[in-house]
Amino acid sequence: SDFELTLIAEDAQSGKQFLAEGIAEIERIERLISSWDPASETSQVNRMAGVAPVKVSDELFELVQRAKAISRLTDGAFDVTYASVDPIWTFRGETITPPDSSIIAASVAKIGFQKVLLNPSDKSIFLPEKGMKIGFGAIGKGYAADKVKSLLQAKGVNGGIVNASGDLSAWGVQPDGQPWQVGLVNPKNKNKVFAWFPINDRAVVTSGDYERYLLMGGKRYGHIINPKTGYPAQGVISCTVFAPKAELADALATALFVLGIENGLYFVNQLPEVDAILIDDEGKLHASKNIEVDETI
Ligand code: AMP
Ligand code: MG
């Protein structure tokens, strides 16, 4: 995933120094949580699934704890253990023949955030079944955005935006005192922005099906999996969530894809300080109770 950092500094030299520190933090988090890096703690936990608990850093332990809590909050629409279905689907825009339903059923059987055993006394994580996997594809970018923001804030940077491939965490204001503006991309034409929002000290996260998708039976499917069925979720083509933290917004944006328009907005409307804009597969806009939108894009 691409990251883009914007920040305010006294001069170019200190600005570059802050950018380098932000990038180092992103790389550190990637080494810790990536499923692609065989040396990461995440990969170690996954390799030992069904074998033994793995002691991890406080940081990974707490991330899994929070991810498990969000899995529960969304009733498993976001599920930190969705990743056992990962090898089945690739989302590169190509047409595929539907995978065998028995293969899907077998990997769905491995999913279940409830089964993840967290032992707070030795900070170990145990996935009790072989083939179970944790993965942070739907929450890790948001987590990294929050971490870089707090690191830079702690170093005295009083305004900036961390953009983690569409997961934005912003603080402060622009040098001219104006609020930062975030543009929401039109999922049907990704070079066009359909709305601008001022943001201050909040996160804005968009999950869309326009970047990673596949075609099956003439239909388009985005890269978010319904953990209950093992098939890509349908009905929503873009979902933007506003929340105090990018980590929560990231996980919720993924969950709303799975929950769909009606259940998703009902859910968001119960959460304090969280708002969402969803676009359905006909291009119609739907928003949570604090946002007014036009009907279509
Ligand atoms: P995002 O771009 O934040 O919507 O995250 C999508 C990524 O999260 C996918 O590429 C998968 O790696 C992972 N993912 C897909 N479906 C789920 C799900 N239901 N729960 C948790 N992670 C998921
Ligand atoms: Mg997400």
mmCIF file of C-alpha atoms and ligand atoms in Angstrom:
data_model
loop_
_atom_site.group_PDB
_atom_site.id
_atom_site.type_symbol
_atom_site.label_atom_id
_atom_site.label_comp_id
_atom_site.label_asym_id
_atom_site.label_seq_id
_atom_site.Cartn_x
_atom_site.Cartn_y
_atom_site.Cartn_z
ATOM 1 C CA SER A 1 0.000 0.000 0.000
ATOM 2 C CA ASP A 2 1.142 3.535 -0.754
ATOM 3 C CA PHE A 3 1.425 6.039 2.062
ATOM 4 C CA GLU A 4 1.485 9.804 1.681
ATOM 5 C CA LEU A 5 2.549 12.125 4.493
ATOM 6 C CA THR A 6 1.776 15.841 4.637
ATOM 7 C CA LEU A 7 3.012 17.922 7.530
ATOM 8 C CA ILE A 8 3.730 21.433 8.673
ATOM 9 C CA ALA A 9 7.249 22.294 9.825
ATOM 10 C CA GLU A 10 9.352 25.370 10.546
ATOM 11 C CA ASP A 11 11.668 24.713 7.604
ATOM 12 C CA ALA A 12 12.396 22.162 4.897
ATOM 13 C CA GLN A 13 15.149 20.460 6.838
ATOM 14 C CA SER A 14 13.067 19.700 9.921
ATOM 15 C CA GLY A 15 10.157 18.773 7.641
ATOM 16 C CA LYS A 16 12.293 16.164 5.907
ATOM 17 C CA GLN A 17 13.462 14.832 9.243
ATOM 18 C CA PHE A 18 9.844 14.401 10.425
ATOM 19 C CA LEU A 19 8.925 12.686 7.159
ATOM 20 C CA ALA A 20 11.817 10.251 7.569
ATOM 21 C CA GLU A 21 10.672 9.464 11.115
ATOM 22 C CA GLY A 22 7.115 8.897 9.913
ATOM 23 C CA ILE A 23 8.297 6.544 7.173
ATOM 24 C CA ALA A 24 10.477 4.621 9.628
ATOM 25 C CA GLU A 25 7.426 4.154 11.866
ATOM 26 C CA ILE A 26 5.361 2.779 8.950
ATOM 27 C CA GLU A 27 8.152 0.348 8.086
ATOM 28 C CA ARG A 28 8.423 -0.757 11.700
ATOM 29 C CA ILE A 29 4.681 -1.472 11.854
ATOM 30 C CA GLU A 30 4.805 -3.339 8.563
ATOM 31 C CA ARG A 31 7.575 -5.604 9.871
ATOM 32 C CA LEU A 32 5.464 -6.296 12.940
ATOM 33 C CA ILE A 33 2.020 -6.976 11.465
ATOM 34 C CA SER A 34 2.459 -7.918 7.795
ATOM 35 C CA SER A 35 1.157 -11.325 6.701
ATOM 36 C CA TRP A 36 3.505 -11.193 3.701
ATOM 37 C CA ASP A 37 6.683 -10.974 5.759
ATOM 38 C CA PRO A 38 7.476 -14.481 7.060
ATOM 39 C CA ALA A 39 9.497 -12.947 9.915
ATOM 40 C CA SER A 40 6.620 -10.820 11.290
ATOM 41 C CA GLU A 41 4.919 -11.717 14.548
ATOM 42 C CA THR A 42 1.684 -12.196 12.615
ATOM 43 C CA SER A 43 3.311 -14.847 10.401
ATOM 44 C CA GLN A 44 4.772 -16.600 13.437
ATOM 45 C CA VAL A 45 1.335 -16.783 15.079
ATOM 46 C CA ASN A 46 -0.192 -18.124 11.845
ATOM 47 C CA ARG A 47 2.528 -20.736 11.356
ATOM 48 C CA MET A 48 1.912 -22.067 14.856
ATOM 49 C CA ALA A 49 -1.862 -22.380 14.378
ATOM 50 C CA GLY A 50 -3.024 -25.672 15.848
ATOM 51 C CA VAL A 51 0.442 -26.237 17.313
ATOM 52 C CA ALA A 52 1.307 -23.856 20.141
ATOM 53 C CA PRO A 53 0.758 -20.345 21.501
ATOM 54 C CA VAL A 54 3.256 -17.695 20.392
ATOM 55 C CA LYS A 55 4.541 -14.960 22.684
ATOM 56 C CA VAL A 56 4.295 -11.596 20.965
ATOM 57 C CA SER A 57 5.075 -7.957 21.708
ATOM 58 C CA ASP A 58 2.650 -5.927 23.815
ATOM 59 C CA GLU A 59 1.906 -3.932 20.685
ATOM 60 C CA LEU A 60 0.746 -6.883 18.581
ATOM 61 C CA PHE A 61 -1.080 -8.429 21.533
ATOM 62 C CA GLU A 62 -3.059 -5.231 22.104
ATOM 63 C CA LEU A 63 -3.775 -4.808 18.385
ATOM 64 C CA VAL A 64 -5.223 -8.323 18.251
ATOM 65 C CA GLN A 65 -7.199 -7.626 21.419
ATOM 66 C CA ARG A 66 -8.759 -4.529 19.845
ATOM 67 C CA ALA A 67 -9.287 -6.277 16.504
ATOM 68 C CA LYS A 68 -11.084 -9.079 18.311
ATOM 69 C CA ALA A 69 -13.257 -6.526 20.127
ATOM 70 C CA ILE A 70 -14.185 -4.844 16.823
ATOM 71 C CA SER A 71 -14.927 -8.275 15.344
ATOM 72 C CA ARG A 72 -17.379 -8.817 18.196
ATOM 73 C CA LEU A 73 -18.836 -5.302 17.850
ATOM 74 C CA THR A 74 -19.558 -5.898 14.150
ATOM 75 C CA ASP A 75 -20.868 -9.402 14.854
ATOM 76 C CA GLY A 76 -18.082 -10.831 12.704
ATOM 77 C CA ALA A 77 -18.693 -8.691 9.603
ATOM 78 C CA PHE A 78 -15.134 -7.568 10.221
ATOM 79 C CA ASP A 79 -13.296 -10.666 11.430
ATOM 80 C CA VAL A 80 -9.588 -10.600 12.276
ATOM 81 C CA THR A 81 -9.463 -14.324 11.326
ATOM 82 C CA TYR A 82 -11.085 -13.904 7.866
ATOM 83 C CA ALA A 83 -7.672 -14.662 6.298
ATOM 84 C CA SER A 84 -8.055 -18.436 5.970
ATOM 85 C CA VAL A 85 -10.056 -17.679 2.799
ATOM 86 C CA ASP A 86 -7.280 -15.426 1.438
ATOM 87 C CA PRO A 87 -5.608 -18.059 -0.780
ATOM 88 C CA ILE A 88 -8.906 -18.784 -2.572
ATOM 89 C CA TRP A 89 -9.552 -15.355 -4.040
ATOM 90 C CA THR A 90 -7.305 -13.021 -6.000
ATOM 91 C CA PHE A 91 -8.592 -9.595 -6.915
ATOM 92 C CA ARG A 92 -6.705 -8.437 -9.989
ATOM 93 C CA GLY A 93 -9.604 -7.400 -12.169
ATOM 94 C CA GLU A 94 -9.645 -10.735 -14.001
ATOM 95 C CA THR A 95 -12.580 -13.016 -14.865
ATOM 96 C CA ILE A 96 -12.544 -16.224 -12.848
ATOM 97 C CA THR A 97 -14.585 -19.405 -12.681
ATOM 98 C CA PRO A 98 -16.227 -19.700 -9.251
ATOM 99 C CA PRO A 99 -14.110 -21.732 -6.826
ATOM 100 C CA ASP A 100 -15.441 -25.091 -5.629
ATOM 101 C CA SER A 101 -17.994 -24.478 -2.878
ATOM 102 C CA SER A 102 -16.534 -27.265 -0.733
ATOM 103 C CA ILE A 103 -13.155 -25.479 -0.712
ATOM 104 C CA ILE A 104 -14.866 -22.301 0.407
ATOM 105 C CA ALA A 105 -16.841 -24.101 3.109
ATOM 106 C CA ALA A 106 -13.640 -25.696 4.450
ATOM 107 C CA SER A 107 -11.902 -22.351 4.818
ATOM 108 C CA VAL A 108 -14.969 -20.620 6.281
ATOM 109 C CA ALA A 109 -14.932 -23.297 8.967
ATOM 110 C CA LYS A 110 -11.536 -21.955 10.093
ATOM 111 C CA ILE A 111 -12.852 -18.403 10.520
ATOM 112 C CA GLY A 112 -13.959 -17.312 13.972
ATOM 113 C CA PHE A 113 -12.545 -14.457 16.041
ATOM 114 C CA GLN A 114 -14.089 -16.097 19.143
ATOM 115 C CA LYS A 115 -11.613 -18.952 18.824
ATOM 116 C CA VAL A 116 -8.505 -16.754 19.091
ATOM 117 C CA LEU A 117 -6.963 -17.373 22.520
ATOM 118 C CA LEU A 118 -5.249 -14.394 24.085
ATOM 119 C CA ASN A 119 -3.294 -15.006 27.245
ATOM 120 C CA PRO A 120 -2.654 -11.675 29.004
ATOM 121 C CA SER A 121 -0.241 -13.177 31.568
ATOM 122 C CA ASP A 122 2.442 -14.110 29.025
ATOM 123 C CA LYS A 123 1.147 -12.037 26.066
ATOM 124 C CA SER A 124 0.735 -15.106 23.911
ATOM 125 C CA ILE A 125 -1.683 -15.713 21.061
ATOM 126 C CA PHE A 126 -2.929 -19.144 20.099
ATOM 127 C CA LEU A 127 -4.961 -20.049 17.029
ATOM 128 C CA PRO A 128 -6.327 -23.422 18.086
ATOM 129 C CA GLU A 129 -6.953 -24.929 14.637
ATOM 130 C CA LYS A 130 -4.452 -25.678 11.889
ATOM 131 C CA GLY A 131 -5.156 -23.419 8.912
ATOM 132 C CA MET A 132 -6.524 -20.568 11.065
ATOM 133 C CA LYS A 133 -4.971 -17.190 10.305
ATOM 134 C CA ILE A 134 -5.105 -13.667 11.574
ATOM 135 C CA GLY A 135 -4.645 -10.781 9.141
ATOM 136 C CA PHE A 136 -4.698 -7.013 9.378
ATOM 137 C CA GLY A 137 -5.586 -6.138 5.779
ATOM 138 C CA ALA A 138 -8.711 -4.317 6.920
ATOM 139 C CA ILE A 139 -7.345 -2.495 9.957
ATOM 140 C CA GLY A 140 -3.541 -2.258 9.680
ATOM 141 C CA LYS A 141 -3.382 0.787 7.413
ATOM 142 C CA GLY A 142 -5.629 2.684 9.806
ATOM 143 C CA TYR A 143 -3.528 1.569 12.760
ATOM 144 C CA ALA A 144 -0.361 2.756 11.027
ATOM 145 C CA ALA A 145 -1.979 6.104 10.188
ATOM 146 C CA ASP A 146 -2.927 6.648 13.854
ATOM 147 C CA LYS A 147 0.547 5.684 15.047
ATOM 148 C CA VAL A 148 2.352 8.024 12.646
ATOM 149 C CA LYS A 149 -0.001 10.835 13.602
ATOM 150 C CA SER A 150 0.655 10.402 17.329
ATOM 151 C CA LEU A 151 4.389 10.037 16.785
ATOM 152 C CA LEU A 152 4.562 13.292 14.834
ATOM 153 C CA GLN A 153 2.280 15.070 17.281
ATOM 154 C CA ALA A 154 4.527 13.977 20.134
ATOM 155 C CA LYS A 155 7.488 15.447 18.251
ATOM 156 C CA GLY A 156 5.748 18.796 18.105
ATOM 157 C CA VAL A 157 4.364 18.704 14.551
ATOM 158 C CA ASN A 158 1.137 20.640 14.952
ATOM 159 C CA GLY A 159 -0.577 19.900 11.662
ATOM 160 C CA GLY A 160 -0.588 17.154 9.090
ATOM 161 C CA ILE A 161 -2.301 14.341 7.253
ATOM 162 C CA VAL A 162 -1.271 10.727 7.045
ATOM 163 C CA ASN A 163 -2.849 9.084 4.019
ATOM 164 C CA ALA A 164 -2.482 5.324 4.142
ATOM 165 C CA SER A 165 -3.897 4.366 0.733
ATOM 166 C CA GLY A 166 -7.190 6.081 1.410
ATOM 167 C CA ASP A 167 -7.115 5.828 5.185
ATOM 168 C CA LEU A 168 -6.607 9.373 6.375
ATOM 169 C CA SER A 169 -5.726 10.644 9.796
ATOM 170 C CA ALA A 170 -5.463 14.410 10.114
ATOM 171 C CA TRP A 171 -4.664 16.886 12.836
ATOM 172 C CA GLY A 172 -4.304 20.645 13.162
ATOM 173 C CA VAL A 173 -5.038 23.008 10.284
ATOM 174 C CA GLN A 174 -3.345 24.161 7.093
ATOM 175 C CA PRO A 175 -0.639 26.866 7.363
ATOM 176 C CA ASP A 176 -3.195 29.528 6.354
ATOM 177 C CA GLY A 177 -5.465 28.487 9.226
ATOM 178 C CA GLN A 178 -8.001 26.764 6.971
ATOM 179 C CA PRO A 179 -9.099 23.220 7.862
ATOM 180 C CA TRP A 180 -7.661 20.324 5.877
ATOM 181 C CA GLN A 181 -10.037 19.232 3.124
ATOM 182 C CA VAL A 182 -10.603 15.609 2.247
ATOM 183 C CA GLY A 183 -11.999 14.665 -1.149
ATOM 184 C CA LEU A 184 -14.125 11.563 -1.600
ATOM 185 C CA VAL A 185 -13.406 9.765 -4.851
ATOM 186 C CA ASN A 186 -16.215 8.804 -7.176
ATOM 187 C CA PRO A 187 -16.013 4.986 -7.259
ATOM 188 C CA LYS A 188 -17.321 4.965 -10.833
ATOM 189 C CA ASN A 189 -14.639 7.375 -12.000
ATOM 190 C CA LYS A 190 -11.742 7.364 -9.649
ATOM 191 C CA ASN A 191 -10.165 10.489 -11.127
ATOM 192 C CA LYS A 192 -13.143 12.500 -9.932
ATOM 193 C CA VAL A 193 -13.937 13.722 -6.453
ATOM 194 C CA PHE A 194 -17.651 13.910 -5.611
ATOM 195 C CA ALA A 195 -17.498 15.661 -2.258
ATOM 196 C CA TRP A 196 -15.102 17.640 -0.081
ATOM 197 C CA PHE A 197 -15.137 17.554 3.701
ATOM 198 C CA PRO A 198 -13.194 19.692 6.153
ATOM 199 C CA ILE A 199 -11.521 17.556 8.808
ATOM 200 C CA ASN A 200 -9.774 18.342 12.026
ATOM 201 C CA ASP A 201 -8.453 15.774 14.435
ATOM 202 C CA ARG A 202 -10.424 12.999 12.865
ATOM 203 C CA ALA A 203 -9.920 10.073 10.577
ATOM 204 C CA VAL A 204 -11.602 9.404 7.256
ATOM 205 C CA VAL A 205 -11.324 6.001 5.674
ATOM 206 C CA THR A 206 -12.656 4.755 2.366
ATOM 207 C CA SER A 207 -12.974 1.160 1.251
ATOM 208 C CA GLY A 208 -13.874 0.790 -2.395
ATOM 209 C CA ASP A 209 -14.314 -2.048 -4.844
ATOM 210 C CA TYR A 210 -12.688 -0.079 -7.669
ATOM 211 C CA GLU A 211 -9.127 -0.955 -6.813
ATOM 212 C CA ARG A 212 -9.154 -4.668 -6.157
ATOM 213 C CA TYR A 213 -11.941 -6.725 -7.679
ATOM 214 C CA LEU A 214 -12.679 -9.758 -9.828
ATOM 215 C CA LEU A 215 -15.353 -10.705 -12.342
ATOM 216 C CA MET A 216 -17.400 -13.860 -11.934
ATOM 217 C CA GLY A 217 -20.491 -14.840 -13.898
ATOM 218 C CA GLY A 218 -20.493 -11.386 -15.529
ATOM 219 C CA LYS A 219 -20.639 -9.630 -12.148
ATOM 220 C CA ARG A 220 -18.076 -7.528 -10.376
ATOM 221 C CA TYR A 221 -16.963 -8.414 -6.854
ATOM 222 C CA GLY A 222 -14.787 -6.273 -4.572
ATOM 223 C CA HIS A 223 -12.011 -7.533 -2.317
ATOM 224 C CA ILE A 224 -13.986 -7.667 0.922
ATOM 225 C CA ILE A 225 -15.097 -11.107 2.004
ATOM 226 C CA ASN A 226 -18.215 -11.941 3.947
ATOM 227 C CA PRO A 227 -16.665 -14.093 6.693
ATOM 228 C CA LYS A 228 -19.935 -15.986 7.163
ATOM 229 C CA THR A 229 -20.084 -17.206 3.536
ATOM 230 C CA GLY A 230 -16.493 -16.971 2.305
ATOM 231 C CA TYR A 231 -17.724 -15.116 -0.814
ATOM 232 C CA PRO A 232 -17.012 -11.479 -1.685
ATOM 233 C CA ALA A 233 -19.586 -9.089 -0.234
ATOM 234 C CA GLN A 234 -21.961 -7.459 -2.707
ATOM 235 C CA GLY A 235 -24.264 -4.465 -2.897
ATOM 236 C CA VAL A 236 -21.908 -1.711 -1.691
ATOM 237 C CA ILE A 237 -19.263 -0.264 -4.024
ATOM 238 C CA SER A 238 -17.789 2.363 -1.735
ATOM 239 C CA CYS A 239 -17.865 3.040 1.943
ATOM 240 C CA THR A 240 -16.401 6.027 3.766
ATOM 241 C CA VAL A 241 -16.273 6.159 7.541
ATOM 242 C CA PHE A 242 -15.510 9.180 9.735
ATOM 243 C CA ALA A 243 -14.321 8.382 13.252
ATOM 244 C CA PRO A 244 -11.951 9.721 15.898
ATOM 245 C CA LYS A 245 -9.370 7.018 15.064
ATOM 246 C CA ALA A 246 -8.349 5.605 11.687
ATOM 247 C CA GLU A 247 -7.988 2.112 13.126
ATOM 248 C CA LEU A 248 -11.659 1.956 14.084
ATOM 249 C CA ALA A 249 -12.764 3.711 10.884
ATOM 250 C CA ASP A 250 -10.732 1.245 8.792
ATOM 251 C CA ALA A 251 -12.244 -1.840 10.400
ATOM 252 C CA LEU A 252 -15.748 -0.356 10.288
ATOM 253 C CA ALA A 253 -15.470 0.581 6.603
ATOM 254 C CA THR A 254 -14.715 -3.044 5.836
ATOM 255 C CA ALA A 255 -17.529 -4.259 8.103
ATOM 256 C CA LEU A 256 -20.081 -1.961 6.444
ATOM 257 C CA PHE A 257 -19.335 -3.519 3.067
ATOM 258 C CA VAL A 258 -20.367 -6.847 4.520
ATOM 259 C CA LEU A 259 -23.336 -5.528 6.532
ATOM 260 C CA GLY A 260 -24.774 -3.730 3.506
ATOM 261 C CA ILE A 261 -26.605 -0.406 3.328
ATOM 262 C CA GLU A 262 -29.515 -0.921 5.677
ATOM 263 C CA ASN A 263 -27.869 -2.958 8.439
ATOM 264 C CA GLY A 264 -24.656 -0.978 8.089
ATOM 265 C CA LEU A 265 -26.282 2.425 8.604
ATOM 266 C CA TYR A 266 -28.472 1.138 11.426
ATOM 267 C CA PHE A 267 -25.275 -0.047 13.114
ATOM 268 C CA VAL A 268 -23.321 3.186 12.527
ATOM 269 C CA ASN A 269 -26.191 5.276 13.837
ATOM 270 C CA GLN A 270 -25.782 3.609 17.247
ATOM 271 C CA LEU A 271 -22.070 4.469 17.497
ATOM 272 C CA PRO A 272 -20.975 7.758 19.053
ATOM 273 C CA GLU A 273 -18.731 9.988 16.897
ATOM 274 C CA VAL A 274 -18.933 7.681 13.883
ATOM 275 C CA ASP A 275 -20.455 8.633 10.542
ATOM 276 C CA ALA A 276 -20.549 6.917 7.186
ATOM 277 C CA ILE A 277 -21.369 7.436 3.527
ATOM 278 C CA LEU A 278 -22.121 4.340 1.468
ATOM 279 C CA ILE A 279 -22.612 4.037 -2.272
ATOM 280 C CA ASP A 280 -24.679 1.143 -3.558
ATOM 281 C CA ASP A 281 -24.075 -0.736 -6.803
ATOM 282 C CA GLU A 282 -26.506 1.558 -8.611
ATOM 283 C CA GLY A 283 -24.501 4.635 -7.668
ATOM 284 C CA LYS A 284 -26.965 5.785 -5.022
ATOM 285 C CA LEU A 285 -25.638 7.530 -1.915
ATOM 286 C CA HIS A 286 -26.702 6.601 1.599
ATOM 287 C CA ALA A 287 -25.463 8.355 4.727
ATOM 288 C CA SER A 288 -25.688 8.042 8.485
ATOM 289 C CA LYS A 289 -27.964 10.380 10.382
ATOM 290 C CA ASN A 290 -25.539 13.331 10.804
ATOM 291 C CA ILE A 291 -24.709 13.672 7.107
ATOM 292 C CA GLU A 292 -26.932 14.995 4.359
ATOM 293 C CA VAL A 293 -26.247 13.779 0.846
ATOM 294 C CA ASP A 294 -27.669 14.138 -2.626
ATOM 295 C CA GLU A 295 -29.233 10.999 -4.026
ATOM 296 C CA THR A 296 -26.667 9.912 -6.597
ATOM 297 C CA ILE A 297 -23.119 10.568 -7.726
HETATM 298 P P1 AMP B 1 -9.954 -2.489 3.369
HETATM 299 O O1 AMP B 1 -9.187 -2.064 2.170
HETATM 300 O O2 AMP B 1 -9.600 -1.784 4.599
HETATM 301 O O3 AMP B 1 -11.410 -2.544 3.140
HETATM 302 O O4 AMP B 1 -9.501 -3.964 3.691
HETATM 303 C C1 AMP B 1 -9.686 -4.988 2.774
HETATM 304 C C2 AMP B 1 -8.709 -6.078 3.099
HETATM 305 O O5 AMP B 1 -9.063 -6.629 4.367
HETATM 306 C C3 AMP B 1 -8.767 -7.227 2.124
HETATM 307 O O6 AMP B 1 -7.833 -7.059 1.110
HETATM 308 C C4 AMP B 1 -8.444 -8.399 3.008
HETATM 309 O O7 AMP B 1 -7.040 -8.475 3.231
HETATM 310 C C5 AMP B 1 -9.066 -8.023 4.348
HETATM 311 N N1 AMP B 1 -10.470 -8.451 4.522
HETATM 312 C C6 AMP B 1 -11.389 -8.735 3.564
HETATM 313 N N2 AMP B 1 -12.581 -9.019 4.095
HETATM 314 C C7 AMP B 1 -12.426 -8.921 5.447
HETATM 315 C C8 AMP B 1 -13.314 -9.096 6.550
HETATM 316 N N3 AMP B 1 -14.597 -9.392 6.378
HETATM 317 N N4 AMP B 1 -12.816 -8.909 7.795
HETATM 318 C C9 AMP B 1 -11.509 -8.578 7.999
HETATM 319 N N5 AMP B 1 -10.635 -8.401 6.997
HETATM 320 C C10 AMP B 1 -11.081 -8.550 5.727
HETATM 321 MG MG MG B 2 -10.701 -1.395 6.295
#
